[in-house]
Tab-separated table of C-alpha atoms in Angstrom:
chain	number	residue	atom	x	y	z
A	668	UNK	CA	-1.449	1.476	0.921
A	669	UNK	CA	2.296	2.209	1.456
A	670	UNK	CA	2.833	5.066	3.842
A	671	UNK	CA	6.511	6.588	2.672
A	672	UNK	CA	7.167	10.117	3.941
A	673	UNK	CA	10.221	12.791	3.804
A	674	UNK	CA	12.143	13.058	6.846
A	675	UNK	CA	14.826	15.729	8.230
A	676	UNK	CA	18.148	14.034	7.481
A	677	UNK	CA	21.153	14.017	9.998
A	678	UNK	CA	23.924	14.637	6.496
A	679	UNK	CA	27.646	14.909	6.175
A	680	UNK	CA	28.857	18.322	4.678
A	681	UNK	CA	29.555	18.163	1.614
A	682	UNK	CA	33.741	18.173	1.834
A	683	UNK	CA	33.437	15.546	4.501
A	684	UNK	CA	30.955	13.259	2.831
A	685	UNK	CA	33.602	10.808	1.236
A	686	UNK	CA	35.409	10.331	4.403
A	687	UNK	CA	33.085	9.541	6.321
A	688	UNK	CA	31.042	6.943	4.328
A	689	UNK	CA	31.871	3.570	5.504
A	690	UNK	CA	30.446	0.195	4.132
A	691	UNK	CA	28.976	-1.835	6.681
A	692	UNK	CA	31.164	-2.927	9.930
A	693	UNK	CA	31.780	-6.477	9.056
A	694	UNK	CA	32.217	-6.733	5.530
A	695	UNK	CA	36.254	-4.648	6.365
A	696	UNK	CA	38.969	-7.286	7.445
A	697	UNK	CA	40.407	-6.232	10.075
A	698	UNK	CA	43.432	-4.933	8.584
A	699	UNK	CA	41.312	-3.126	6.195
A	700	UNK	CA	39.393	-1.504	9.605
A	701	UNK	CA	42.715	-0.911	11.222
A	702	UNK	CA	44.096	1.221	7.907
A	703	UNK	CA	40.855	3.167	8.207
A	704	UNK	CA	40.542	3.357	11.844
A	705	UNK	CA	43.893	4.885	11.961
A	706	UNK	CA	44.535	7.224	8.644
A	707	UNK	CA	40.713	8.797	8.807
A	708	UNK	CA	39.497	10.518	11.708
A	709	UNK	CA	36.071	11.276	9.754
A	710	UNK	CA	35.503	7.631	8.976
A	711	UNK	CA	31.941	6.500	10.414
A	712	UNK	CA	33.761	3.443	11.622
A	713	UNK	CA	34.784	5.628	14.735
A	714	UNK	CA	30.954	5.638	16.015
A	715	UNK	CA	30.229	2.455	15.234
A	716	UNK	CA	33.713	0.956	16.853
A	717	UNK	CA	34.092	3.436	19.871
A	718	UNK	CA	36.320	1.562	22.100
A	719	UNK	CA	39.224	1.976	18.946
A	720	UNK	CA	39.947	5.549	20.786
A	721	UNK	CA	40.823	3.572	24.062
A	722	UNK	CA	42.427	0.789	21.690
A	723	UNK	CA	39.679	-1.473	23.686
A	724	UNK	CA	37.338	-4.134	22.733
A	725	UNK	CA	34.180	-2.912	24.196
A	726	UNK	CA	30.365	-4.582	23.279
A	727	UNK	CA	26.874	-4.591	25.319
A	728	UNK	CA	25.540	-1.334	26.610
A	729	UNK	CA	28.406	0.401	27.541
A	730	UNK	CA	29.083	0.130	23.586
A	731	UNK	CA	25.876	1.439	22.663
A	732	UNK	CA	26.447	4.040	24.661
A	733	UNK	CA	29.597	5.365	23.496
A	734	UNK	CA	28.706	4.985	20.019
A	735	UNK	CA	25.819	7.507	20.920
A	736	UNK	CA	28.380	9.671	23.000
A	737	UNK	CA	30.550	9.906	19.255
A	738	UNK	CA	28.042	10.009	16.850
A	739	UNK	CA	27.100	13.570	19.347
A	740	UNK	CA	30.525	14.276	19.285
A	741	UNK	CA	30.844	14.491	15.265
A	742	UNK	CA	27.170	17.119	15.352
A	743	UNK	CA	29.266	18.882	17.836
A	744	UNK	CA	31.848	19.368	15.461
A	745	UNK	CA	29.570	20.314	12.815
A	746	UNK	CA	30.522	17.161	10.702
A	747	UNK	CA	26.922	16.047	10.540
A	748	UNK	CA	24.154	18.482	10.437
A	749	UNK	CA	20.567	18.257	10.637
A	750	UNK	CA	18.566	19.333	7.455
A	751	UNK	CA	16.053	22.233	7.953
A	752	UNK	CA	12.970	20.710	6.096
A	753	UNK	CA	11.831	17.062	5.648
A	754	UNK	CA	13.108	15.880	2.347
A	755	UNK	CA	12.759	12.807	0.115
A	756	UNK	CA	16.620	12.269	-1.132
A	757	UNK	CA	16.962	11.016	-4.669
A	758	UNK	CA	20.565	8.230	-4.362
A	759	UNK	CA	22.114	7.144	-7.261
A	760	UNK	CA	25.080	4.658	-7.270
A	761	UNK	CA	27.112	3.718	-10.575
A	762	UNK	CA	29.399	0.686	-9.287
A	763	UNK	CA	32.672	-0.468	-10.336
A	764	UNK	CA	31.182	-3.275	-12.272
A	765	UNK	CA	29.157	-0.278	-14.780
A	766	UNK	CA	26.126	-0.898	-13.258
A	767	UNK	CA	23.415	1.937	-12.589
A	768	UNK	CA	21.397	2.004	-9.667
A	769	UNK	CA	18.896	4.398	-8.383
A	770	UNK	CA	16.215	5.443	-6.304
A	771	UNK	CA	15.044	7.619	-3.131
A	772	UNK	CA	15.505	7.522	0.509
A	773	UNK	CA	13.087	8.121	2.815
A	774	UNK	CA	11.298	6.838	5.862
A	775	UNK	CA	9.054	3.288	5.783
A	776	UNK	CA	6.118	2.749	7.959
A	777	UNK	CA	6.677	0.279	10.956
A	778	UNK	CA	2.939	-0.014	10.805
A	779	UNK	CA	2.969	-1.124	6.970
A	780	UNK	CA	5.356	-3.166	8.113
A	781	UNK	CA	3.387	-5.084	10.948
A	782	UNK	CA	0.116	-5.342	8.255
A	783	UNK	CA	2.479	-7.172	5.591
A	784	UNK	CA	2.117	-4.438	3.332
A	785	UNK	CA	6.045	-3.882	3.341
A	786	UNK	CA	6.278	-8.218	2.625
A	787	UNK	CA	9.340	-9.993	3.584
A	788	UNK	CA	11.202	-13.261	1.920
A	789	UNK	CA	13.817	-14.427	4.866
A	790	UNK	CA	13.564	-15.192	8.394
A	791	UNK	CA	14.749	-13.793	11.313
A	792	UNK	CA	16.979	-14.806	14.689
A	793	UNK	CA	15.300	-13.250	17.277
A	794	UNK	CA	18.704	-12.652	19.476
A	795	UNK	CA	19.894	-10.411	16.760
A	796	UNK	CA	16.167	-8.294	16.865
A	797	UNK	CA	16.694	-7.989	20.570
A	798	UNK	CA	20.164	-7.269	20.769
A	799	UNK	CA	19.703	-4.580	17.608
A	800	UNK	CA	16.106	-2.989	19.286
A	801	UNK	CA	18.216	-2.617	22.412
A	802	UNK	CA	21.520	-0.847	20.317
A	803	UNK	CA	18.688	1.382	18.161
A	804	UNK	CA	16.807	2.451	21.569
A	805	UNK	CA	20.196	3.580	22.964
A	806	UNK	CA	22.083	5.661	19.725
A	807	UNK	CA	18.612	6.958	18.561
A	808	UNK	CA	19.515	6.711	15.486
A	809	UNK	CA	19.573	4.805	11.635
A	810	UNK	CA	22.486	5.158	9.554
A	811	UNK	CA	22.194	2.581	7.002
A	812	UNK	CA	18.721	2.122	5.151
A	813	UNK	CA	17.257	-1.079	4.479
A	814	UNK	CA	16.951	-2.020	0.718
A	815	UNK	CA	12.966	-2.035	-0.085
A	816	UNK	CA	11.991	-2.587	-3.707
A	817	UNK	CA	8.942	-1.330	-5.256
A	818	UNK	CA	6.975	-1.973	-8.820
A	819	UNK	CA	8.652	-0.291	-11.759
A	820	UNK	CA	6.544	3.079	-11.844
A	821	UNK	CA	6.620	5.947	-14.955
A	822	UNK	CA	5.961	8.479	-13.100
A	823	UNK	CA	8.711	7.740	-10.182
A	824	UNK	CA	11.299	7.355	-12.789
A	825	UNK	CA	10.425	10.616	-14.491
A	826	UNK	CA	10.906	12.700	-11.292
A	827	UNK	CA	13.805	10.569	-10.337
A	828	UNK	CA	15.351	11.480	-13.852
A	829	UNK	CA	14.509	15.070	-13.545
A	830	UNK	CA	16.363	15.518	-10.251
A	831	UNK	CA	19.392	13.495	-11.057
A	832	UNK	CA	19.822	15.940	-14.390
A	833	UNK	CA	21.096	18.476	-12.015
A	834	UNK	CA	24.315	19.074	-10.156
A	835	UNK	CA	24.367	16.816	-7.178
A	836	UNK	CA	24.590	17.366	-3.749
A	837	UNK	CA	26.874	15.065	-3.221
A	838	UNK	CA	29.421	13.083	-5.753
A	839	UNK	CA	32.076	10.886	-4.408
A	840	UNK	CA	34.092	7.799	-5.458
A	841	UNK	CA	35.025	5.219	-2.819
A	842	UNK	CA	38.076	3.096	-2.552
A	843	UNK	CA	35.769	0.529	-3.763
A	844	UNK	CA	35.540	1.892	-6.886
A	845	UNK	CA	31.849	2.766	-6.347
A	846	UNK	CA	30.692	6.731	-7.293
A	847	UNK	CA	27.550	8.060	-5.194
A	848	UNK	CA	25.250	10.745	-5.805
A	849	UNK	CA	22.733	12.325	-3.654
A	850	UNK	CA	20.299	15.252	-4.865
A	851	UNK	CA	17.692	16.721	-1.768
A	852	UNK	CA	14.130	17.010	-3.186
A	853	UNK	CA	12.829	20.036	-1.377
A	854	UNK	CA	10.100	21.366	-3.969
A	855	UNK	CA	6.821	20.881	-1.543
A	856	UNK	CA	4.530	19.673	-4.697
A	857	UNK	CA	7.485	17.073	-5.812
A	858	UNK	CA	7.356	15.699	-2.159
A	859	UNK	CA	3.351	15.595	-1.698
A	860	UNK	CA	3.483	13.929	-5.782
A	861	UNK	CA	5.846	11.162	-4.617
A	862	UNK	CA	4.266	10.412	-1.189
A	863	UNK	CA	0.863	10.085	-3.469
A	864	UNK	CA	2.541	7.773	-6.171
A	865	UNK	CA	3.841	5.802	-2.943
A	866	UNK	CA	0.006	5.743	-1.477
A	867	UNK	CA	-1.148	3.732	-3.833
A	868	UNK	CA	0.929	0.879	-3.840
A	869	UNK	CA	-0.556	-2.222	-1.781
A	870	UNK	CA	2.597	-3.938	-1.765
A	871	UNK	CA	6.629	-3.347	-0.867
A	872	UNK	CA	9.493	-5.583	-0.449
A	873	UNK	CA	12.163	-6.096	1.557
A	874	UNK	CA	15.159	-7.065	-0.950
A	875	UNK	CA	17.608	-6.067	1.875
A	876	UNK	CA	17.750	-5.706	5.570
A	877	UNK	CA	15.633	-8.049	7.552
A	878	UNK	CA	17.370	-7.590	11.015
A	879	UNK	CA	17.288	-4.026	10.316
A	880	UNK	CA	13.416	-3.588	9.416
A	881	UNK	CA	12.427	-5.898	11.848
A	882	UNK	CA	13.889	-4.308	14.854
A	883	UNK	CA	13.113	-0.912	13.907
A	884	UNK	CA	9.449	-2.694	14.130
A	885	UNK	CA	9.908	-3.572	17.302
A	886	UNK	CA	11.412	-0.787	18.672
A	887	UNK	CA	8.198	1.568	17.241
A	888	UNK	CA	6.021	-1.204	19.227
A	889	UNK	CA	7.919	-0.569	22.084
A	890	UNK	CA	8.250	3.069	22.254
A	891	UNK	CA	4.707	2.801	21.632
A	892	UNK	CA	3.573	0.760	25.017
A	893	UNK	CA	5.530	2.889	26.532
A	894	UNK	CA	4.689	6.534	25.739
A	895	UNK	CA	1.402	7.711	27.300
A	896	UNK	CA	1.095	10.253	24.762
A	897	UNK	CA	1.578	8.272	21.408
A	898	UNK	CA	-0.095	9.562	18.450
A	899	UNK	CA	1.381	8.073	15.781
A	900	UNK	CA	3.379	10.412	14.203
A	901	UNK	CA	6.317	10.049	16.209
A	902	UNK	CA	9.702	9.313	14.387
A	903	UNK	CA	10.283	5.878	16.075
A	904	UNK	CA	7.277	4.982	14.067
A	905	UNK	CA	9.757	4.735	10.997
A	906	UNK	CA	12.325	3.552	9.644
A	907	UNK	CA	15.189	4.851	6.700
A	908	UNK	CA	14.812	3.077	3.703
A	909	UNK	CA	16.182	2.949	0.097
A	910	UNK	CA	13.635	2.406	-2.118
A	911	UNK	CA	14.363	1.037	-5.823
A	912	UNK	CA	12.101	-0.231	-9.002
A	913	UNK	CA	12.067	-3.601	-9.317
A	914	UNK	CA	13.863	-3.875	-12.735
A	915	UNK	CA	17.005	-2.088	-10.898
A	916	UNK	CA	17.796	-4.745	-8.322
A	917	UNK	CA	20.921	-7.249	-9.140
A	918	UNK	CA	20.696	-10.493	-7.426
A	919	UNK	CA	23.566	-12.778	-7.271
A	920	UNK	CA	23.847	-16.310	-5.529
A	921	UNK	CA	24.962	-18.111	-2.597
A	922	UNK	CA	27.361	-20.809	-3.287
A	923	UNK	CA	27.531	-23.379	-0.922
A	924	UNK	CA	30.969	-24.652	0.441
A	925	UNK	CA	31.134	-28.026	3.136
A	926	UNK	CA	33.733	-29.400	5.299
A	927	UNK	CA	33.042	-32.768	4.708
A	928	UNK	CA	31.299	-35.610	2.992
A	929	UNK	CA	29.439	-36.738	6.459
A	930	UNK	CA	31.989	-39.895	6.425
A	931	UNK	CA	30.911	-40.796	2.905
A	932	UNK	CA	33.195	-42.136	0.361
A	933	UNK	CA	33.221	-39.777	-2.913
A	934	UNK	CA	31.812	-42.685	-4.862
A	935	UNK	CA	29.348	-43.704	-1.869
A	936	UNK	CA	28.467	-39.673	-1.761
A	937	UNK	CA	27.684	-39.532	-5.730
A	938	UNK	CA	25.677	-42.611	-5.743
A	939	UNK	CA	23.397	-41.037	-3.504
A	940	UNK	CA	23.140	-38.089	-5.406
A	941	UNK	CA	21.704	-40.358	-8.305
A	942	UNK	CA	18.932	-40.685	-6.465
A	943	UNK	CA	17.541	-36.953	-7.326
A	944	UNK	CA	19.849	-35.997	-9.858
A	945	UNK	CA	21.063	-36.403	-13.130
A	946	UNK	CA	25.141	-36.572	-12.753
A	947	UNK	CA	27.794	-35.265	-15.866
A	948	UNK	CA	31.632	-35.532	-14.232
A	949	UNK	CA	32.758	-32.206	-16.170
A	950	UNK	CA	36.201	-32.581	-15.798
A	951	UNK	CA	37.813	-28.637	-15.356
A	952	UNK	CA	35.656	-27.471	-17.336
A	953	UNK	CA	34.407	-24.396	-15.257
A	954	UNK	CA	30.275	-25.658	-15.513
A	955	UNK	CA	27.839	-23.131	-14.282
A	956	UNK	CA	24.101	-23.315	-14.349
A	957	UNK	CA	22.819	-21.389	-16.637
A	958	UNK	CA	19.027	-22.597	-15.687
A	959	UNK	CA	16.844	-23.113	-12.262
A	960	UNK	CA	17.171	-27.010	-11.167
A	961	UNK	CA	20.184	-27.190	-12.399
A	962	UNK	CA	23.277	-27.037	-9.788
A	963	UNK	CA	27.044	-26.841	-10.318
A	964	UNK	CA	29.346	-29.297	-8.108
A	965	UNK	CA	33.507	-29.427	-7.727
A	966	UNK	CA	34.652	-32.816	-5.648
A	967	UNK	CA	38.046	-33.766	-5.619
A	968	UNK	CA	39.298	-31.930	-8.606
A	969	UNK	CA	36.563	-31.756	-11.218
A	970	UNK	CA	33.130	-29.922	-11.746
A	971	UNK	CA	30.164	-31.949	-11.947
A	972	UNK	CA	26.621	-31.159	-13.433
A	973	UNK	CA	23.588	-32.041	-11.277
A	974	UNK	CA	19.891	-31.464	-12.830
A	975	UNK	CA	16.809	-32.199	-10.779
A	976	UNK	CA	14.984	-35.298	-11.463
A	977	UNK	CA	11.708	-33.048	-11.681
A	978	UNK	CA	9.885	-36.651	-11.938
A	979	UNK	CA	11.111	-37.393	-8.094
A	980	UNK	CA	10.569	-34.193	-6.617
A	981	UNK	CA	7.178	-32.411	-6.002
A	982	UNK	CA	6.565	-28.652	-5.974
A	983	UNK	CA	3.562	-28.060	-4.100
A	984	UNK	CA	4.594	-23.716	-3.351
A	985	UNK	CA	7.413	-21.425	-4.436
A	986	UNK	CA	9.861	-22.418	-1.579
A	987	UNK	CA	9.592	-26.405	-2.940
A	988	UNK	CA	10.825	-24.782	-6.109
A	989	UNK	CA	13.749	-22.579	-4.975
A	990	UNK	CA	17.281	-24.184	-5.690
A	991	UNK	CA	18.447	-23.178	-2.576
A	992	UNK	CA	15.563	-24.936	-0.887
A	993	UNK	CA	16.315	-28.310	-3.126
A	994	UNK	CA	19.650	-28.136	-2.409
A	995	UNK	CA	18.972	-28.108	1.359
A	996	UNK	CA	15.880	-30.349	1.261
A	997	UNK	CA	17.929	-33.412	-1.242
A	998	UNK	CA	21.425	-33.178	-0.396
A	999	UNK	CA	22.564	-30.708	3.080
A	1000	UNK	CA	20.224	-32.006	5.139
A	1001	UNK	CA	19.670	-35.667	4.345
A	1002	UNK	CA	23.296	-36.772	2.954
A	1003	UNK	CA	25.343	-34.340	4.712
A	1004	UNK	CA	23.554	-34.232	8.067
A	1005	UNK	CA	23.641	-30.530	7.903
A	1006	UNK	CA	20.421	-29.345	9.584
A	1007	UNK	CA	20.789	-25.896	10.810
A	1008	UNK	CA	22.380	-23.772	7.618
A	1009	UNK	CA	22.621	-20.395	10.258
A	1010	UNK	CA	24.788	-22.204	12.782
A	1011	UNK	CA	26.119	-25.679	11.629
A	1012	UNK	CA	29.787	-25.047	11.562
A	1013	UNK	CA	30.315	-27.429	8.776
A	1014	UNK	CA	29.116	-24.979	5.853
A	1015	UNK	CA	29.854	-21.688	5.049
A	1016	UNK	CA	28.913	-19.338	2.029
A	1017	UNK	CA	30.551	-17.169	-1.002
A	1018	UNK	CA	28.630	-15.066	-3.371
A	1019	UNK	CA	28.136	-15.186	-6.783
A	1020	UNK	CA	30.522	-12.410	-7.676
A	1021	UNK	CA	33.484	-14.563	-6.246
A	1022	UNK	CA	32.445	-16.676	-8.965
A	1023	UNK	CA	33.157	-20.615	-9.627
A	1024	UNK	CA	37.283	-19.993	-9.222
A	1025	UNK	CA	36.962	-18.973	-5.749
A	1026	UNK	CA	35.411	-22.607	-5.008
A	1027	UNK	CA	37.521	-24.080	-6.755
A	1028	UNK	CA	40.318	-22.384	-4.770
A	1029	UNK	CA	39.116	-22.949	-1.525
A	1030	UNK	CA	38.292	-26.569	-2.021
A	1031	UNK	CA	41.516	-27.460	-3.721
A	1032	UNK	CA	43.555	-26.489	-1.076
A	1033	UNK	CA	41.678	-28.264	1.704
A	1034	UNK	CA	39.243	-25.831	3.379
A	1035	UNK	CA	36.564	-27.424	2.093
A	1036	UNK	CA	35.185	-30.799	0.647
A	1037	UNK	CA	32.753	-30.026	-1.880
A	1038	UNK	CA	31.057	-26.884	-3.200
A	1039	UNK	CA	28.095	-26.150	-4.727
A	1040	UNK	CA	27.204	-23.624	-7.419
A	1041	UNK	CA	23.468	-22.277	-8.154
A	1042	UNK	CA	22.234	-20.045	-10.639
A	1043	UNK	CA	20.498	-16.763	-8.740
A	1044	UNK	CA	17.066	-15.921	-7.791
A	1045	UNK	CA	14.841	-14.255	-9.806
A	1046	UNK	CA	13.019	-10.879	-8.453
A	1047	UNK	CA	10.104	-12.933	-9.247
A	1048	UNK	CA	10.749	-15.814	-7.188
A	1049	UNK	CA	11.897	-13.743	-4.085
A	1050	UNK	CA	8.186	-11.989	-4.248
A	1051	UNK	CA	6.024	-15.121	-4.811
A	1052	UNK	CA	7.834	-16.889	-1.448
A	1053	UNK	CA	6.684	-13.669	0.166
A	1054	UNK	CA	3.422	-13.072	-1.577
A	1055	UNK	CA	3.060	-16.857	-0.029
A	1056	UNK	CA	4.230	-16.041	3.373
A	1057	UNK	CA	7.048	-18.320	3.105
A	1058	UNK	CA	10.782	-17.721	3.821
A	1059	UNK	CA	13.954	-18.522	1.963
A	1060	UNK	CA	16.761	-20.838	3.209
A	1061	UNK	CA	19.714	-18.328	4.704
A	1062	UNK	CA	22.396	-17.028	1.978
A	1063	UNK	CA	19.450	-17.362	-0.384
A	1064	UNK	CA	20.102	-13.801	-2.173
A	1065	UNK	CA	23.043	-11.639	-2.251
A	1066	UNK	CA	21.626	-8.528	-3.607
A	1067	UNK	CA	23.299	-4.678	-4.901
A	1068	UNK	CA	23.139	-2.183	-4.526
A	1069	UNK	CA	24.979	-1.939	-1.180
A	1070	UNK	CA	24.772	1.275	0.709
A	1071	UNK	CA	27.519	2.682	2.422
A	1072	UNK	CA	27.182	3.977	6.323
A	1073	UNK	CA	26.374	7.605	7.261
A	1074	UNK	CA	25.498	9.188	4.426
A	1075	UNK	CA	21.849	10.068	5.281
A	1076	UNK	CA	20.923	9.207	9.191
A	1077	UNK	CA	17.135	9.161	10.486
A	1078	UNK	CA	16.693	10.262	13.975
A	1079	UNK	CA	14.324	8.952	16.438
C-alpha cells in the first residue's frame, strides 16, 4: 500500500512567490538565465547557480555547498518560511496552451519506492544518482517534486475540487504564460482522509523524475546505514512529490533528429527501410502519424510515411511494441549504427510540441540528415512496460505538467 504523508513545507511568502519560481536550471538559455540572474534578486536561480554572485563558474562540492549557504541566506531573510503544521498542498496549473492540471503535493515513501510499489518506466545513469545523492546530502533539501501519477479516484477529486473552490494561497502567472495555484490543506480529518484514500493503492507511477526519485532512494538508504538511531520516520525517508490522476497527464513525443545517413546513399538508405516498412514519399505534405506503428520521416526535402510490416516484426512484451523501441531496434541501431541513444553524438531530440516544422527546419538547413516523427505514448503503454519491469528507450515521453522550482521545498 502507498505510504503518502503531509509534510512541513519550506514556502515563499506570498508577494515573493512569483519571483522566485524558476523552471528547472537547464531548460533557460543562457541569455534567458543571464536576464533573470541579473533583473531578479528573488529568482531561485540564485541558489541553484551560486557562483553568479562571484560572476564564477563553480561545480562539485564547493557548489553544493554554496547553494546550501544561499538557500539559508533567503530563510534568513524571511523569503522562505517554514510552515507550522504538516500539510498536504492541493497545486493546480492552467497552462498557456488551456490545459488544466491538478493534484497534491506531498511526501513519497523511499521504502514504497525500493518494494516497486511506486513502479518506474525509464532507466537510470548511475553517475547522475551519485553525483545528485551527493548534491541532496549536502543542501538538505528538495525543491522540485517528482511527477507521480496515480489511478483516477472519486473521492480524491472531490476533496481536490472542494479546496480549489476557495481563494488560493497562492496565484501567479509566469513569463511562460503558465498561472499556478496552491491551496494548504490543514483540516486534520481532510489530511488523515487523503493519507487513507492513498493507503490503499498497491500501485504508483513515476510519469516524471527518475534521477530525482531514485537518488532521493538512495540517499534514505544511506542516511539509513549510517544513523545508529534510525526508526523510520525520519524525513530523509521521503521524498516531495506531485501526485496527479491518471486521466490528467499530457504526454507528447520525442522526435528523433540524425546527423547522418551512416555513409548511405538516400536511395541505398530507403531501400533498406523496405525491409520493415511500408514507404509513401509524401512530398511537403506535413504527414504525421496519427496511429502506433506508424512513423513520420523528412529526407532531403520531403516527408515520407513509414508503417510497420507487423508480419516481419514480433511482439513478444510491451517494450517490442513501443515505437520508440521499433524505431531503435529496425532503423538507429542497425542502419544508422547508432547504439547508445544517451551518449551517441550523432542524434539528438525535440518534443512533440515543437511539432513537424521544427524538423523540418533544422534538417533543411543542414543540422541534421533525417528526422523522425512518432505519434506519443499512451498512459497505458508507459504502465504496462513498468507493470512488466521493463524500461523505455531515452526521450521516450515528454510529459506536462512541468513544475516550476521553489515553490514548495521538503527538508531533510
Amino acid at each position: 500500500m502507498a505510504k503518502i504523508i503531509p509534510f512541513k513545507a519550506v514556502r515563499p511568502t506570498r508577494d515573493k512567490v512569483s519571483l522566485i519560481a524558476a523552471r528547472s536550471y537547464d531548460s533557460y538559455t543562457p541569455q534567458q538565465r543571464e536576464a533573470r540572474l541579473r533583473d531578479n534578486p528573488f529568482s531561485f536561480l540564485h541558489i541553484v547557480n551560486p557562483g553568479y554572485k562571484y560572476d564564477q563558474v563553480i561545480s562539485g562540492k564547493e557548489r553544493y555547498t554554496l547553494v546550501r549557504n544561499r538557500y539559508q541566506e533567503f530563510k534568513e531573510d524571511d523569503i522562505f518560511k517554514k510552515d507550522e503544521t504538516a500539510s498536504y498542498y492541493v497545486y493546480k496549473i492552467v497552462n498557456r496552451d488551456g490545459l488544466v492540471f491538478h493534484g497534491i503535493i506531498a511526501a513519497a515513501s523511499a521504502q514504497d519506492y525500493e518494494d516497486d510499489i511506486i513502479k518506474k518506466h525509464e532507466d537510470t545513469l548511475k553517475y547522475k544518482e551519485e553525483i545528485f545523492v551527493e548534491y541532496l546530502k549536502t543542501v538538505g533539501f528538495n525543491a522540485e517534486p517528482v511527477l507521480i501519477t496515480y489511478p483516477d479516484n472519486p473521492e480524491l477529486e472531490t476533496i481536490i475540487s472542494k479546496a480549489i473552490s476557495v481563494r488560493a494561497e497562492y496565484e501567479f502567472t509566469t513569463t511562460y504564460r503558465d498561472t499556478h495555484y496552491l491551496w494548504p490543506i490543514l483540516d486534520t480529518a481532510i489530511i488523515d482522509k487523503i493519507s487513507a484514500i492513498f493507503d490503499k493503492m498497491d500501485t504508483l507511477y513515476i510519469a516524471d523524475g527518475h534521477h530525482r526519485s531514485s537518488s532521493s532512494y538512495l540517499l534514505a538508504k544511506t542516511s539509513k546505514e549510517e544513523n545508529k538511531n534510525h526508526k523510520g520516520t525520519e524525513t530523509y525517508n521521503y521524498f516531495m512529490s506531485y501526485l496527479i490522476p491518471e486521466s490528467n497527464l499530457k504526454i507528447y513525443e520525442f522526435n528523433r533528429l540524425v546527423k547522418d545517413l551512416n555513409g548511405l546513399k538516400k536511395e541505398e538508405f530507403l531501400i533498406k527501410l523496405d525491409a520493415h516498412f511500408r514507404i509513401e514519399n509524401r512530398g511537403l505534405e506535413y504527414y504525421k502519424p496519427s496511429k502506433k506503428n506508424h512513423f513520420s520521416m523528412y529526407l532531403d526535402g520531403n516527408f515520407y510515411s513509414l508503417y510497420l510490416r507487423k508480419d516481419y516484426y514480433k511482439i513478444e512484451n510491451a517494450l517490442d511494441g513501443l515505437d520508440t523501441h521499433i524505431l531503435f531496434k529496425l532503423i538507429l541501431d542497425p542502419i544508422l549504427g547508432i547504439k547508445d541513444l544517451r551518449s551517441d553524438k550523432r542524434i539528438d531530440y525535440s518534443h512533440g510540441k515543437n511539432d513537424l516544422a521544427y524538423v523540418k527546419t533544422v534538417v533543411d538547413r543542414g543540422d541534421f540528415k533525417v528526422g523522425f516523427g512518432l505519434v506519443p505514448v499512451t498512459t497505458n503503454e508507459m504502465k504496462q512496460i513498468a507493470n512488466e519491469g521493463l524500461k523505455m528507450p531515452p526521450k521516450s515521453t515528454y510529459i506536462e505538467p512541468k513544475l516550476r522550482s521553489g515553490v514548495t521545498i521538503y527538508e531533510f
